[in-house]
CSV table of C-alpha atoms in Angstrom, one decimal:
chain,number,residue,atom,x,y,z
A,19,THR,CA,36.3,-58.1,56.7
A,20,ARG,CA,40.0,-57.3,56.2
A,21,PHE,CA,39.2,-55.7,52.6
A,22,THR,CA,35.9,-54.5,53.8
A,23,THR,CA,34.0,-55.9,50.6
A,24,ASN,CA,31.0,-56.4,52.4
A,25,GLY,CA,28.2,-56.8,49.5
A,26,HIS,CA,30.4,-56.4,46.8
A,27,SER,CA,32.2,-59.9,47.0
A,28,LEU,CA,31.4,-63.6,45.5
A,29,VAL,CA,32.3,-66.8,46.6
A,30,LEU,CA,32.8,-69.8,43.9
A,31,ILE,CA,33.4,-73.1,45.6
A,32,ASN,CA,33.9,-76.5,44.7
A,33,ASP,CA,33.6,-78.7,47.7
A,34,ASP,CA,30.6,-81.3,48.8
A,35,ASP,CA,29.8,-79.4,52.4
A,36,THR,CA,28.8,-76.8,50.1
A,37,THR,CA,27.3,-77.6,46.8
A,38,LEU,CA,23.4,-77.1,47.9
A,39,SER,CA,24.4,-73.7,49.2
A,40,GLN,CA,27.2,-72.3,47.6
A,41,PRO,CA,27.7,-71.7,43.1
A,42,ILE,CA,30.8,-73.7,41.9
A,43,ALA,CA,33.5,-72.5,40.2
A,44,THR,CA,33.5,-73.6,36.3
A,45,ARG,CA,34.9,-71.8,33.0
A,46,THR,CA,31.4,-70.6,32.8
A,47,SER,CA,30.9,-69.1,36.4
A,48,ILE,CA,34.2,-67.7,36.5
A,49,SER,CA,33.8,-66.1,32.9
A,50,LYS,CA,29.9,-64.5,34.1
A,51,ALA,CA,31.0,-63.3,37.5
A,52,LEU,CA,33.9,-61.7,35.8
A,53,GLU,CA,31.7,-60.3,33.6
A,54,THR,CA,29.2,-59.1,35.7
A,55,ILE,CA,31.9,-57.3,38.3
A,56,GLY,CA,33.6,-55.4,35.0
A,57,GLN,CA,30.1,-54.1,34.6
A,58,ARG,CA,29.0,-53.0,38.0
A,59,MET,CA,32.7,-51.4,39.3
A,60,ASN,CA,33.7,-48.3,38.3
A,61,LYS,CA,36.9,-48.8,35.8
A,62,ASP,CA,38.9,-45.8,36.9
A,63,GLU,CA,38.9,-46.6,40.6
A,64,ASP,CA,37.9,-49.9,41.7
A,65,VAL,CA,39.8,-52.6,42.3
A,66,LEU,CA,39.5,-56.8,41.3
A,67,PHE,CA,41.3,-59.1,43.9
A,68,LEU,CA,41.1,-62.3,42.5
A,69,PHE,CA,42.2,-65.3,44.4
A,70,LEU,CA,42.3,-68.3,43.3
A,71,THR,CA,43.4,-71.5,45.3
A,72,SER,CA,43.6,-75.6,44.1
A,73,HIS,CA,46.0,-78.0,42.3
A,74,GLY,CA,48.2,-76.9,39.8
A,75,GLU,CA,50.3,-78.7,37.1
A,76,ALA,CA,53.2,-78.3,35.4
A,77,ASP,CA,52.0,-77.3,32.5
A,78,GLY,CA,50.1,-74.3,34.1
A,79,MET,CA,46.7,-76.0,34.3
A,80,PHE,CA,44.8,-74.8,37.5
A,81,GLU,CA,42.5,-77.5,38.7
A,82,LEU,CA,38.5,-76.5,39.3
A,83,SER,CA,37.7,-80.8,39.9
A,84,HIS,CA,34.2,-81.6,41.6
A,85,GLN,CA,33.3,-85.1,40.9
A,86,PRO,CA,31.6,-86.4,39.5
A,87,LEU,CA,31.3,-83.4,37.2
A,88,GLN,CA,33.5,-82.9,34.3
A,89,ILE,CA,35.0,-79.5,34.8
A,90,GLN,CA,37.8,-78.0,32.3
A,91,SER,CA,40.7,-76.1,33.9
A,92,VAL,CA,41.8,-72.6,33.6
A,93,THR,CA,44.9,-71.5,32.0
A,94,PRO,CA,47.1,-68.9,32.0
A,95,ALA,CA,45.7,-67.3,28.5
A,96,TRP,CA,42.2,-68.2,29.3
A,97,LEU,CA,42.3,-66.3,32.6
A,98,ARG,CA,44.0,-63.2,30.7
A,99,LEU,CA,41.0,-63.6,27.8
A,100,GLU,CA,38.3,-63.5,30.7
A,101,LEU,CA,40.0,-60.6,32.4
A,102,ASP,CA,40.6,-58.5,29.2
A,103,LYS,CA,37.0,-58.9,28.3
A,104,ALA,CA,35.0,-58.0,31.2
A,105,GLY,CA,37.1,-55.1,30.9
A,106,ILE,CA,38.6,-55.0,34.3
A,107,ARG,CA,41.4,-52.2,34.4
A,108,TRP,CA,42.9,-52.1,37.8
A,109,ARG,CA,43.8,-56.8,38.9
A,110,VAL,CA,45.1,-58.0,41.8
A,111,VAL,CA,45.3,-61.6,41.0
A,112,VAL,CA,46.9,-64.0,44.0
A,113,ILE,CA,47.1,-67.7,42.7
A,114,SER,CA,47.6,-70.3,45.4
A,115,SER,CA,48.5,-73.2,43.8
A,116,CYS,CA,51.9,-75.7,42.8
A,117,PHE,CA,53.5,-73.9,39.3
A,118,SER,CA,51.1,-71.2,40.0
A,119,GLY,CA,54.1,-69.0,38.6
A,120,ALA,CA,53.5,-69.7,35.2
A,121,TYR,CA,50.7,-67.2,35.3
A,122,VAL,CA,52.8,-64.3,35.5
A,123,PRO,CA,53.9,-63.9,32.1
A,124,SER,CA,50.4,-64.1,31.1
A,125,LEU,CA,48.5,-61.9,33.6
A,126,GLN,CA,51.1,-58.9,33.7
A,127,THR,CA,50.2,-55.4,33.0
A,128,THR,CA,51.2,-52.1,33.7
A,129,ASN,CA,47.9,-52.0,35.5
A,130,SER,CA,48.3,-55.0,37.6
A,131,MET,CA,49.9,-57.1,40.5
A,132,VAL,CA,50.2,-60.7,40.2
A,133,ILE,CA,51.5,-63.1,43.2
A,134,THR,CA,51.6,-66.6,43.1
A,135,ALA,CA,52.3,-69.2,45.9
A,136,ALA,CA,55.5,-70.8,43.3
A,137,GLU,CA,57.8,-70.1,41.2
A,138,ALA,CA,56.4,-71.9,37.4
A,139,THR,CA,58.7,-75.2,38.0
A,140,LYS,CA,57.9,-75.2,41.9
A,141,THR,CA,55.0,-77.1,44.2
A,142,SER,CA,54.0,-75.7,47.4
A,143,PHE,CA,52.6,-77.1,50.0
A,144,GLY,CA,50.1,-77.7,52.4
A,145,CYS,CA,47.4,-78.4,50.0
A,146,THR,CA,45.4,-80.8,52.0
A,147,ASP,CA,41.3,-81.5,52.3
A,148,ASP,CA,41.7,-81.1,55.9
A,149,ALA,CA,43.8,-77.7,55.9
A,150,ASP,CA,41.9,-74.5,55.9
A,151,PHE,CA,45.1,-72.3,54.2
A,152,THR,CA,47.8,-74.6,52.1
A,153,TYR,CA,51.1,-72.5,53.5
A,154,PHE,CA,51.0,-69.6,51.8
A,155,GLY,CA,47.4,-68.9,52.4
A,156,ARG,CA,48.2,-69.1,56.1
A,157,ALA,CA,51.7,-66.9,55.5
A,158,PHE,CA,50.0,-64.4,53.3
A,159,PHE,CA,46.4,-64.2,54.4
A,160,ASP,CA,46.1,-65.6,58.1
A,161,GLU,CA,49.6,-63.6,59.2
A,162,ALA,CA,50.7,-61.2,57.3
A,163,LEU,CA,47.6,-59.4,55.9
A,164,ARG,CA,46.6,-59.2,59.5
A,165,GLN,CA,49.8,-57.1,60.5
A,166,GLU,CA,50.5,-55.3,56.8
A,167,HIS,CA,49.4,-52.5,55.5
A,168,SER,CA,51.2,-52.9,52.2
A,169,LEU,CA,50.6,-56.1,50.2
A,170,VAL,CA,54.4,-56.1,48.9
A,171,ASP,CA,55.5,-55.9,52.8
A,172,ALA,CA,52.9,-58.9,53.3
A,173,PHE,CA,54.0,-60.5,50.4
A,174,GLN,CA,57.5,-59.9,51.5
A,175,ALA,CA,56.5,-61.6,54.9
A,176,ALA,CA,54.7,-64.1,53.7
A,177,LYS,CA,57.4,-65.0,51.4
A,178,GLN,CA,60.1,-65.3,54.5
A,179,THR,CA,57.6,-67.3,56.3
A,180,ILE,CA,57.3,-69.6,53.8
A,181,ALA,CA,61.1,-70.3,53.2
A,182,ALA,CA,61.9,-70.8,56.8
A,183,ARG,CA,59.0,-73.4,56.7
A,184,GLU,CA,59.7,-75.1,54.0
A,185,LYS,CA,63.8,-75.5,55.2
A,186,GLU,CA,62.8,-75.7,58.7
A,187,GLU,CA,60.5,-79.4,57.5
A,188,GLY,CA,62.7,-80.1,53.8
A,189,PHE,CA,60.8,-79.4,51.6
A,190,THR,CA,62.1,-77.9,48.2
A,191,PRO,CA,61.5,-73.8,48.3
A,192,SER,CA,58.6,-73.0,46.2
A,193,GLN,CA,59.8,-69.4,45.3
A,194,PRO,CA,56.7,-67.1,45.3
A,195,GLN,CA,56.5,-64.8,43.5
A,196,ILE,CA,55.1,-61.3,42.4
A,197,SER,CA,54.5,-58.7,39.7
A,198,LEU,CA,54.0,-55.1,39.9
A,199,GLY,CA,53.2,-53.4,37.1
A,200,LYS,CA,54.3,-49.5,36.7
A,201,ASP,CA,51.1,-47.8,36.9
A,202,MET,CA,49.8,-50.3,39.8
A,203,GLU,CA,52.8,-49.4,41.9
A,204,LYS,CA,52.4,-45.7,41.7
A,205,SER,CA,48.4,-46.2,42.4
A,206,LEU,CA,48.5,-48.6,45.2
A,207,PRO,CA,49.2,-46.4,47.9
A,208,MET,CA,45.7,-44.7,47.4
A,209,PHE,CA,43.9,-48.2,46.5
A,210,GLU,CA,45.7,-49.4,50.0
A,211,GLN,CA,44.6,-46.2,52.0
A,212,GLU,CA,41.2,-47.7,51.3
A,213,LEU,CA,41.3,-51.4,51.4
A,214,PHE,CA,42.7,-51.1,55.1
A,215,PRO,CA,40.6,-48.1,56.2
């Protein structure tokens, strides 16, 4: 609702409760989704907003586990290759996982914004089976983006909220990251007028 994406959004989810009602996330389904989106979008004007949330490993692996299936994890190089193959020019990629900052170097382009829940060597918090959001997800999506009409401002607000919560609970700071390409930085205000009508 916030992004007015009704009719042009897609969810891939690995959860026992939705296995029969939602397509699951695998490398194949993500690749096919990006390929199809790339074919349908206006490459000059449309922006892909890709949100990934799961467990992350220190080596940059982003888990797509869904027992009993053996699903190959996502890596920074693989995701960059798939985005490039799909021909998607304008990209906002948000990754909520431990060590997600490892994705920034691979995904940086002049036309991209990359936001991660943690620095490449840090864990993030609030990831439990019964949580609707991680700490980052709640601070960015459920709180900051309800108030802000700028993705950068929403990120900065979320970063402050997360730091305060981590300090209060005695966690090592996760240090969320943002990378904004120079062409995206110029075009973002125009995109945000459409994003937040």
